[in-house]
């Protein structure tokens, strides 16, 4: 009896990375690359359209980073497994991704050794983590992150707008990207800055870098 075909979407803003991952995965007879994207918003639209079994996401995607993209995917398509493919091995990044619903975490430096194993694991709905990450640490991060509450927690829309502002986009551009009015963007922007006690766009950019929303 043959194994079921697993449908996969790749999202990375470097075409060379996507080519390399596609070459490795396409050699497997039961895996199909059904979509690719170079930014987070394109990835979300592709994933909504093709509804893959597995989404392989770079953490540092423009327009919508891997964390926000994971949250959106798990909210809309909870059966799609998410594998984060990243250069980051920071514990705070990992904790947020696990809480968001990612079940795989693969360092790009480990790809040659672990990519196939990671996709095989997620294909049967088992978690997979590369790097120096023990199960004990994973459990602790998930527990701690689940308990954290904050009066300044941003809404998903506020986080989207914060990332786009930090990437240097103007309110008019953000409104067009998100399908909102400029006034609505300004309202969300003001609400986010008030919650985070930020006084300027420069403060907002520094916050986004410190909290792994964008790359420095």
Short mmCIF file of N, CA and C in Angstrom, two decimals, residues 2-159:
data_model
loop_
_atom_site.label_atom_id
_atom_site.label_comp_id
_atom_site.label_asym_id
_atom_site.label_seq_id
_atom_site.Cartn_x
_atom_site.Cartn_y
_atom_site.Cartn_z
N UNK A 2 0.65 2.18 -0.93
CA UNK A 2 1.50 3.35 -1.05
C UNK A 2 1.17 4.37 0.03
N UNK A 3 2.15 5.20 0.34
CA UNK A 3 1.95 6.25 1.33
C UNK A 3 1.15 7.38 0.71
N UNK A 4 0.37 8.11 1.52
CA UNK A 4 -0.36 9.26 0.97
C UNK A 4 0.60 10.34 0.52
N UNK A 5 0.20 11.06 -0.53
CA UNK A 5 1.02 12.17 -1.02
C UNK A 5 0.89 13.35 -0.06
N UNK A 6 2.01 13.94 0.31
CA UNK A 6 2.00 15.12 1.17
C UNK A 6 2.26 16.36 0.32
N UNK A 7 1.38 17.33 0.45
CA UNK A 7 1.45 18.56 -0.34
C UNK A 7 2.14 19.63 0.49
N UNK A 8 3.14 20.30 -0.09
CA UNK A 8 4.02 21.18 0.66
C UNK A 8 4.10 22.55 0.00
N UNK A 9 4.09 23.60 0.83
CA UNK A 9 4.34 24.96 0.37
C UNK A 9 5.64 25.45 1.00
N UNK A 10 6.48 26.14 0.21
CA UNK A 10 7.74 26.71 0.68
C UNK A 10 7.62 28.23 0.69
N UNK A 11 8.11 28.86 1.76
CA UNK A 11 8.12 30.32 1.82
C UNK A 11 9.47 30.79 2.35
N UNK A 12 10.23 31.44 1.48
CA UNK A 12 11.53 32.00 1.85
C UNK A 12 11.82 33.13 0.88
N UNK A 13 12.37 34.24 1.38
CA UNK A 13 12.59 35.36 0.47
C UNK A 13 13.87 35.23 -0.36
N UNK A 14 14.62 34.14 -0.17
CA UNK A 14 15.80 33.88 -0.99
C UNK A 14 15.50 32.75 -1.97
N UNK A 15 15.52 33.07 -3.25
CA UNK A 15 15.18 32.07 -4.26
C UNK A 15 16.12 30.88 -4.22
N UNK A 16 17.41 31.12 -3.92
CA UNK A 16 18.37 30.02 -3.88
C UNK A 16 18.01 29.01 -2.80
N UNK A 17 17.51 29.49 -1.67
CA UNK A 17 17.09 28.59 -0.59
C UNK A 17 15.91 27.76 -1.05
N UNK A 18 14.93 28.42 -1.67
CA UNK A 18 13.76 27.67 -2.15
C UNK A 18 14.16 26.61 -3.18
N UNK A 19 15.07 26.98 -4.08
CA UNK A 19 15.53 26.02 -5.09
C UNK A 19 16.18 24.80 -4.43
N UNK A 20 17.01 25.06 -3.42
CA UNK A 20 17.69 23.96 -2.75
C UNK A 20 16.73 23.04 -2.02
N UNK A 21 15.79 23.64 -1.29
CA UNK A 21 14.80 22.84 -0.56
C UNK A 21 13.94 22.05 -1.54
N UNK A 22 13.50 22.73 -2.62
CA UNK A 22 12.66 22.04 -3.61
C UNK A 22 13.40 20.85 -4.22
N UNK A 23 14.69 21.03 -4.50
CA UNK A 23 15.47 19.94 -5.12
C UNK A 23 15.53 18.72 -4.20
N UNK A 24 15.72 18.97 -2.91
CA UNK A 24 15.79 17.86 -1.95
C UNK A 24 14.44 17.17 -1.81
N UNK A 25 13.39 17.95 -1.64
CA UNK A 25 12.07 17.37 -1.38
C UNK A 25 11.45 16.72 -2.61
N UNK A 26 11.73 17.28 -3.79
CA UNK A 26 11.12 16.74 -5.02
C UNK A 26 11.62 15.34 -5.34
N UNK A 27 12.75 14.96 -4.77
CA UNK A 27 13.27 13.61 -5.01
C UNK A 27 12.47 12.56 -4.27
N UNK A 28 11.65 12.96 -3.33
CA UNK A 28 10.84 12.01 -2.56
C UNK A 28 9.56 11.72 -3.34
N UNK A 29 9.23 10.45 -3.58
CA UNK A 29 8.09 10.13 -4.46
C UNK A 29 6.72 10.55 -3.91
N UNK A 30 6.61 10.72 -2.59
CA UNK A 30 5.30 11.01 -2.00
C UNK A 30 5.14 12.46 -1.57
N UNK A 31 6.07 13.32 -1.97
CA UNK A 31 5.98 14.73 -1.60
C UNK A 31 5.82 15.58 -2.86
N UNK A 32 4.92 16.55 -2.80
CA UNK A 32 4.67 17.45 -3.93
C UNK A 32 4.79 18.90 -3.46
N UNK A 33 5.61 19.68 -4.14
CA UNK A 33 5.69 21.11 -3.88
C UNK A 33 4.55 21.77 -4.65
N UNK A 34 3.55 22.27 -3.94
CA UNK A 34 2.35 22.79 -4.60
C UNK A 34 2.28 24.32 -4.57
N UNK A 35 3.29 24.96 -3.98
CA UNK A 35 3.29 26.41 -3.97
C UNK A 35 4.56 26.96 -3.35
N UNK A 36 4.95 28.16 -3.79
CA UNK A 36 6.11 28.84 -3.24
C UNK A 36 5.77 30.32 -3.07
N UNK A 37 6.47 30.96 -2.13
CA UNK A 37 6.24 32.39 -1.90
C UNK A 37 7.53 33.02 -1.40
N UNK A 38 7.67 34.32 -1.66
CA UNK A 38 8.88 35.03 -1.24
C UNK A 38 8.61 36.04 -0.12
N UNK A 39 7.35 36.19 0.28
CA UNK A 39 7.05 37.03 1.44
C UNK A 39 5.87 36.43 2.19
N UNK A 40 5.64 36.92 3.41
CA UNK A 40 4.65 36.30 4.27
C UNK A 40 3.22 36.43 3.78
N UNK A 41 2.87 37.57 3.22
CA UNK A 41 1.49 37.74 2.76
C UNK A 41 1.21 36.88 1.53
N UNK A 42 2.17 36.79 0.63
CA UNK A 42 2.02 35.90 -0.53
C UNK A 42 1.91 34.46 -0.06
N UNK A 43 2.69 34.10 0.96
CA UNK A 43 2.64 32.74 1.49
C UNK A 43 1.26 32.42 2.06
N UNK A 44 0.69 33.36 2.81
CA UNK A 44 -0.63 33.12 3.40
C UNK A 44 -1.69 32.94 2.32
N UNK A 45 -1.66 33.77 1.29
CA UNK A 45 -2.63 33.62 0.21
C UNK A 45 -2.46 32.27 -0.50
N UNK A 46 -1.20 31.87 -0.73
CA UNK A 46 -0.94 30.59 -1.39
C UNK A 46 -1.46 29.44 -0.52
N UNK A 47 -1.18 29.51 0.76
CA UNK A 47 -1.60 28.44 1.68
C UNK A 47 -3.12 28.37 1.79
N UNK A 48 -3.77 29.52 1.81
CA UNK A 48 -5.24 29.53 1.82
C UNK A 48 -5.79 28.86 0.56
N UNK A 49 -5.10 29.10 -0.56
CA UNK A 49 -5.59 28.59 -1.85
C UNK A 49 -5.38 27.09 -2.00
N UNK A 50 -4.17 26.61 -1.67
CA UNK A 50 -3.85 25.20 -1.95
C UNK A 50 -4.02 24.28 -0.76
N UNK A 51 -4.13 24.84 0.47
CA UNK A 51 -4.38 24.07 1.69
C UNK A 51 -3.40 22.88 1.82
N UNK A 52 -2.13 23.17 1.98
CA UNK A 52 -1.13 22.09 2.00
C UNK A 52 -1.15 21.30 3.31
N UNK A 53 -0.52 20.15 3.27
CA UNK A 53 -0.33 19.36 4.50
C UNK A 53 0.77 19.98 5.37
N UNK A 54 1.80 20.53 4.73
CA UNK A 54 2.95 21.08 5.44
C UNK A 54 3.34 22.42 4.82
N UNK A 55 3.62 23.39 5.69
CA UNK A 55 4.16 24.68 5.24
C UNK A 55 5.56 24.83 5.82
N UNK A 56 6.54 25.04 4.96
CA UNK A 56 7.93 25.26 5.39
C UNK A 56 8.20 26.76 5.27
N UNK A 57 8.42 27.41 6.41
CA UNK A 57 8.47 28.87 6.45
C UNK A 57 9.80 29.36 6.99
N UNK A 58 10.39 30.33 6.29
CA UNK A 58 11.49 31.07 6.86
C UNK A 58 10.93 31.96 7.97
N UNK A 59 11.70 32.16 9.05
CA UNK A 59 11.22 33.03 10.12
C UNK A 59 11.21 34.49 9.67
N UNK A 60 12.25 34.91 8.97
CA UNK A 60 12.45 36.34 8.67
C UNK A 60 11.84 36.73 7.34
N UNK A 61 10.57 36.43 7.14
CA UNK A 61 9.89 36.80 5.90
C UNK A 61 9.48 38.27 5.92
N UNK A 62 9.64 38.99 4.80
CA UNK A 62 9.10 40.35 4.73
C UNK A 62 7.58 40.33 4.68
N UNK A 63 6.97 41.46 4.96
CA UNK A 63 5.52 41.69 4.91
C UNK A 63 4.76 41.04 6.07
N UNK A 64 5.09 39.81 6.39
CA UNK A 64 4.51 39.11 7.54
C UNK A 64 5.52 38.05 7.95
N UNK A 65 6.08 38.18 9.15
CA UNK A 65 7.15 37.26 9.52
C UNK A 65 6.63 35.86 9.84
N UNK A 66 7.55 34.93 10.05
CA UNK A 66 7.16 33.54 10.25
C UNK A 66 6.29 33.30 11.46
N UNK A 67 6.46 34.11 12.50
CA UNK A 67 5.64 33.97 13.71
C UNK A 67 4.19 34.36 13.42
N UNK A 68 4.00 35.54 12.84
CA UNK A 68 2.64 35.98 12.53
C UNK A 68 2.00 35.08 11.49
N UNK A 69 2.78 34.61 10.55
CA UNK A 69 2.26 33.71 9.52
C UNK A 69 1.82 32.38 10.14
N UNK A 70 2.61 31.87 11.07
CA UNK A 70 2.22 30.63 11.76
C UNK A 70 0.92 30.81 12.50
N UNK A 71 0.78 31.93 13.20
CA UNK A 71 -0.48 32.19 13.93
C UNK A 71 -1.67 32.20 12.99
N UNK A 72 -1.50 32.86 11.84
CA UNK A 72 -2.60 32.96 10.88
C UNK A 72 -2.94 31.59 10.29
N UNK A 73 -1.92 30.81 9.96
CA UNK A 73 -2.15 29.48 9.38
C UNK A 73 -2.89 28.58 10.37
N UNK A 74 -2.41 28.54 11.61
CA UNK A 74 -3.01 27.63 12.59
C UNK A 74 -4.43 28.06 12.96
N UNK A 75 -4.72 29.35 12.84
CA UNK A 75 -6.09 29.81 13.10
C UNK A 75 -7.04 29.38 11.99
N UNK A 76 -6.58 29.50 10.73
CA UNK A 76 -7.45 29.21 9.59
C UNK A 76 -7.39 27.76 9.14
N UNK A 77 -6.21 27.14 9.22
CA UNK A 77 -6.00 25.78 8.71
C UNK A 77 -5.24 24.97 9.76
N UNK A 78 -5.91 24.62 10.85
CA UNK A 78 -5.20 23.98 11.97
C UNK A 78 -4.54 22.65 11.61
N UNK A 79 -4.97 22.00 10.54
CA UNK A 79 -4.37 20.70 10.19
C UNK A 79 -3.11 20.84 9.34
N UNK A 80 -2.80 22.05 8.88
CA UNK A 80 -1.54 22.28 8.17
C UNK A 80 -0.41 22.34 9.18
N UNK A 81 0.57 21.45 9.02
CA UNK A 81 1.72 21.44 9.92
C UNK A 81 2.71 22.52 9.48
N UNK A 82 3.33 23.18 10.46
CA UNK A 82 4.26 24.27 10.16
C UNK A 82 5.67 23.88 10.59
N UNK A 83 6.59 23.95 9.62
CA UNK A 83 8.02 23.75 9.89
C UNK A 83 8.73 25.08 9.68
N UNK A 84 9.31 25.61 10.74
CA UNK A 84 10.07 26.85 10.65
C UNK A 84 11.51 26.51 10.26
N UNK A 85 11.95 27.15 9.18
CA UNK A 85 13.27 26.89 8.61
C UNK A 85 14.06 28.19 8.76
N UNK A 86 15.01 28.23 9.68
CA UNK A 86 15.53 29.52 10.12
C UNK A 86 17.01 29.47 10.48
N UNK A 87 17.61 30.66 10.55
CA UNK A 87 18.97 30.79 11.08
C UNK A 87 18.95 31.07 12.58
N UNK A 88 17.78 31.40 13.13
CA UNK A 88 17.67 31.76 14.54
C UNK A 88 17.66 30.52 15.43
N UNK A 89 18.48 30.53 16.48
CA UNK A 89 18.37 29.47 17.49
C UNK A 89 18.12 30.07 18.86
N UNK A 90 17.55 31.26 18.89
CA UNK A 90 17.26 31.93 20.16
C UNK A 90 16.07 31.30 20.85
N UNK A 91 16.18 31.15 22.17
CA UNK A 91 15.14 30.47 22.93
C UNK A 91 13.83 31.25 22.94
N UNK A 92 13.89 32.59 22.98
CA UNK A 92 12.65 33.36 23.01
C UNK A 92 11.89 33.24 21.70
N UNK A 93 12.62 33.17 20.58
CA UNK A 93 11.98 32.98 19.28
C UNK A 93 11.29 31.62 19.24
N UNK A 94 11.99 30.60 19.69
CA UNK A 94 11.44 29.25 19.69
C UNK A 94 10.18 29.17 20.54
N UNK A 95 10.21 29.78 21.72
CA UNK A 95 9.06 29.73 22.62
C UNK A 95 7.82 30.33 21.96
N UNK A 96 7.99 31.48 21.31
CA UNK A 96 6.85 32.12 20.66
C UNK A 96 6.30 31.27 19.52
N UNK A 97 7.20 30.67 18.74
CA UNK A 97 6.77 29.84 17.62
C UNK A 97 6.01 28.60 18.08
N UNK A 98 6.48 27.98 19.15
CA UNK A 98 5.79 26.82 19.68
C UNK A 98 4.40 27.18 20.18
N UNK A 99 4.31 28.30 20.88
CA UNK A 99 3.01 28.74 21.37
C UNK A 99 2.07 29.06 20.21
N UNK A 100 2.62 29.57 19.11
CA UNK A 100 1.80 29.89 17.93
C UNK A 100 1.30 28.64 17.21
N UNK A 101 1.96 27.49 17.44
CA UNK A 101 1.49 26.25 16.82
C UNK A 101 2.46 25.55 15.90
N UNK A 102 3.67 26.10 15.73
CA UNK A 102 4.66 25.41 14.90
C UNK A 102 5.05 24.08 15.57
N UNK A 103 5.20 23.04 14.75
CA UNK A 103 5.55 21.72 15.30
C UNK A 103 6.92 21.25 14.83
N UNK A 104 7.55 22.07 13.97
CA UNK A 104 8.88 21.74 13.50
C UNK A 104 9.75 22.98 13.52
N UNK A 105 11.04 22.78 13.82
CA UNK A 105 11.97 23.91 13.94
C UNK A 105 13.31 23.42 13.45
N UNK A 106 13.70 23.89 12.28
CA UNK A 106 14.91 23.39 11.63
C UNK A 106 15.86 24.54 11.35
N UNK A 107 17.06 24.45 11.91
CA UNK A 107 18.08 25.45 11.62
C UNK A 107 18.61 25.24 10.20
N UNK A 108 18.80 26.32 9.47
CA UNK A 108 19.29 26.21 8.10
C UNK A 108 20.67 25.56 8.06
N UNK A 109 21.44 25.76 9.12
CA UNK A 109 22.77 25.14 9.18
C UNK A 109 22.70 23.62 9.31
N UNK A 110 21.53 23.11 9.70
CA UNK A 110 21.33 21.66 9.87
C UNK A 110 20.58 21.03 8.70
N UNK A 111 20.26 21.84 7.68
CA UNK A 111 19.35 21.37 6.63
C UNK A 111 19.83 20.11 5.93
N UNK A 112 21.13 20.05 5.63
CA UNK A 112 21.63 18.89 4.87
C UNK A 112 21.44 17.59 5.64
N UNK A 113 21.45 17.68 6.96
CA UNK A 113 21.32 16.47 7.78
C UNK A 113 19.88 16.19 8.20
N UNK A 114 19.06 17.23 8.31
CA UNK A 114 17.78 17.06 9.00
C UNK A 114 16.53 17.38 8.18
N UNK A 115 16.66 17.97 6.99
CA UNK A 115 15.47 18.42 6.27
C UNK A 115 14.51 17.27 5.98
N UNK A 116 15.02 16.17 5.43
CA UNK A 116 14.15 15.04 5.08
C UNK A 116 13.51 14.46 6.33
N UNK A 117 14.31 14.30 7.38
CA UNK A 117 13.77 13.75 8.63
C UNK A 117 12.68 14.65 9.20
N UNK A 118 12.87 15.97 9.10
CA UNK A 118 11.88 16.90 9.63
C UNK A 118 10.56 16.77 8.88
N UNK A 119 10.63 16.72 7.55
CA UNK A 119 9.40 16.61 6.76
C UNK A 119 8.74 15.25 6.97
N UNK A 120 9.54 14.21 7.09
CA UNK A 120 8.98 12.88 7.38
C UNK A 120 8.22 12.89 8.70
N UNK A 121 8.79 13.54 9.71
CA UNK A 121 8.13 13.60 11.02
C UNK A 121 6.80 14.35 10.94
N UNK A 122 6.82 15.53 10.33
CA UNK A 122 5.59 16.30 10.24
C UNK A 122 4.55 15.61 9.35
N UNK A 123 5.02 14.80 8.40
CA UNK A 123 4.09 14.06 7.54
C UNK A 123 3.22 13.09 8.33
N UNK A 124 3.74 12.61 9.46
CA UNK A 124 2.95 11.71 10.31
C UNK A 124 2.56 12.41 11.61
N UNK A 125 2.55 13.74 11.55
CA UNK A 125 2.08 14.60 12.65
C UNK A 125 2.87 14.41 13.94
N UNK A 126 4.19 14.27 13.75
CA UNK A 126 5.09 14.24 14.90
C UNK A 126 5.96 15.48 14.87
N UNK A 127 6.28 16.06 16.03
CA UNK A 127 7.14 17.25 16.05
C UNK A 127 8.58 16.90 15.69
N UNK A 128 9.31 17.90 15.22
CA UNK A 128 10.72 17.68 14.91
C UNK A 128 11.49 18.99 15.16
N UNK A 129 12.58 18.88 15.92
CA UNK A 129 13.39 20.04 16.26
C UNK A 129 14.86 19.71 16.08
N UNK A 130 15.57 20.57 15.37
CA UNK A 130 17.00 20.39 15.23
C UNK A 130 17.72 21.35 16.16
N UNK A 131 19.03 21.27 16.18
CA UNK A 131 19.79 22.16 17.04
C UNK A 131 19.83 21.65 18.47
N UNK A 132 20.35 22.48 19.36
CA UNK A 132 20.52 22.08 20.75
C UNK A 132 19.28 22.39 21.56
N UNK A 133 18.20 21.72 21.20
CA UNK A 133 16.92 21.97 21.86
C UNK A 133 16.42 20.65 22.46
N UNK A 134 16.39 20.56 23.75
CA UNK A 134 15.94 19.33 24.40
C UNK A 134 14.43 19.38 24.64
N UNK A 135 13.82 18.22 24.82
CA UNK A 135 12.39 18.17 25.08
C UNK A 135 12.05 18.87 26.39
N UNK A 136 12.94 18.78 27.36
CA UNK A 136 12.70 19.45 28.63
C UNK A 136 12.59 20.96 28.45
N UNK A 137 13.51 21.52 27.66
CA UNK A 137 13.46 22.95 27.41
C UNK A 137 12.21 23.34 26.64
N UNK A 138 11.84 22.52 25.66
CA UNK A 138 10.64 22.80 24.88
C UNK A 138 9.42 22.85 25.78
N UNK A 139 9.30 21.86 26.66
CA UNK A 139 8.15 21.83 27.57
C UNK A 139 8.12 23.07 28.45
N UNK A 140 9.30 23.46 28.92
CA UNK A 140 9.37 24.62 29.82
C UNK A 140 8.98 25.90 29.07
N UNK A 141 9.47 26.03 27.83
CA UNK A 141 9.14 27.23 27.07
C UNK A 141 7.63 27.31 26.81
N UNK A 142 7.05 26.20 26.42
CA UNK A 142 5.61 26.21 26.12
C UNK A 142 4.82 26.56 27.37
N UNK A 143 5.20 25.97 28.50
CA UNK A 143 4.50 26.25 29.75
C UNK A 143 4.62 27.71 30.15
N UNK A 144 5.83 28.25 30.05
CA UNK A 144 6.06 29.64 30.43
C UNK A 144 5.32 30.59 29.49
N UNK A 145 5.40 30.30 28.20
CA UNK A 145 4.76 31.19 27.23
C UNK A 145 3.25 31.17 27.37
N UNK A 146 2.69 29.99 27.68
CA UNK A 146 1.24 29.87 27.83
C UNK A 146 0.74 30.65 29.05
N UNK A 147 1.60 30.80 30.06
CA UNK A 147 1.19 31.49 31.28
C UNK A 147 1.34 33.00 31.18
N UNK A 148 2.16 33.45 30.20
CA UNK A 148 2.43 34.87 30.11
C UNK A 148 1.19 35.63 29.65
N UNK A 149 0.83 36.65 30.39
CA UNK A 149 -0.23 37.56 29.96
C UNK A 149 0.32 38.97 30.07
N UNK A 150 -0.21 39.83 29.25
CA UNK A 150 0.29 41.20 29.27
C UNK A 150 -0.82 42.16 28.91
N UNK A 151 -0.90 43.23 29.70
CA UNK A 151 -1.91 44.25 29.43
C UNK A 151 -1.62 44.97 28.12
N UNK A 152 -0.39 44.86 27.63
CA UNK A 152 -0.01 45.56 26.40
C UNK A 152 0.00 44.63 25.19
N UNK A 153 -0.61 43.45 25.29
CA UNK A 153 -0.60 42.51 24.17
C UNK A 153 -1.25 43.14 22.94
N UNK A 154 -0.59 43.02 21.81
CA UNK A 154 -1.11 43.59 20.57
C UNK A 154 -2.07 42.62 19.91
N UNK A 155 -3.03 43.15 19.18
CA UNK A 155 -3.91 42.32 18.37
C UNK A 155 -3.16 41.86 17.12
N UNK A 156 -3.63 40.81 16.45
CA UNK A 156 -2.98 40.38 15.21
C UNK A 156 -2.88 41.51 14.18
N UNK A 157 -3.93 42.33 14.05
CA UNK A 157 -3.89 43.43 13.08
C UNK A 157 -2.84 44.47 13.48
N UNK A 158 -2.74 44.76 14.78
CA UNK A 158 -1.72 45.72 15.24
C UNK A 158 -0.32 45.19 14.97
N UNK A 159 -0.10 43.89 15.16
CA UNK A 159 1.22 43.31 14.88
C UNK A 159 1.54 43.38 13.39
#
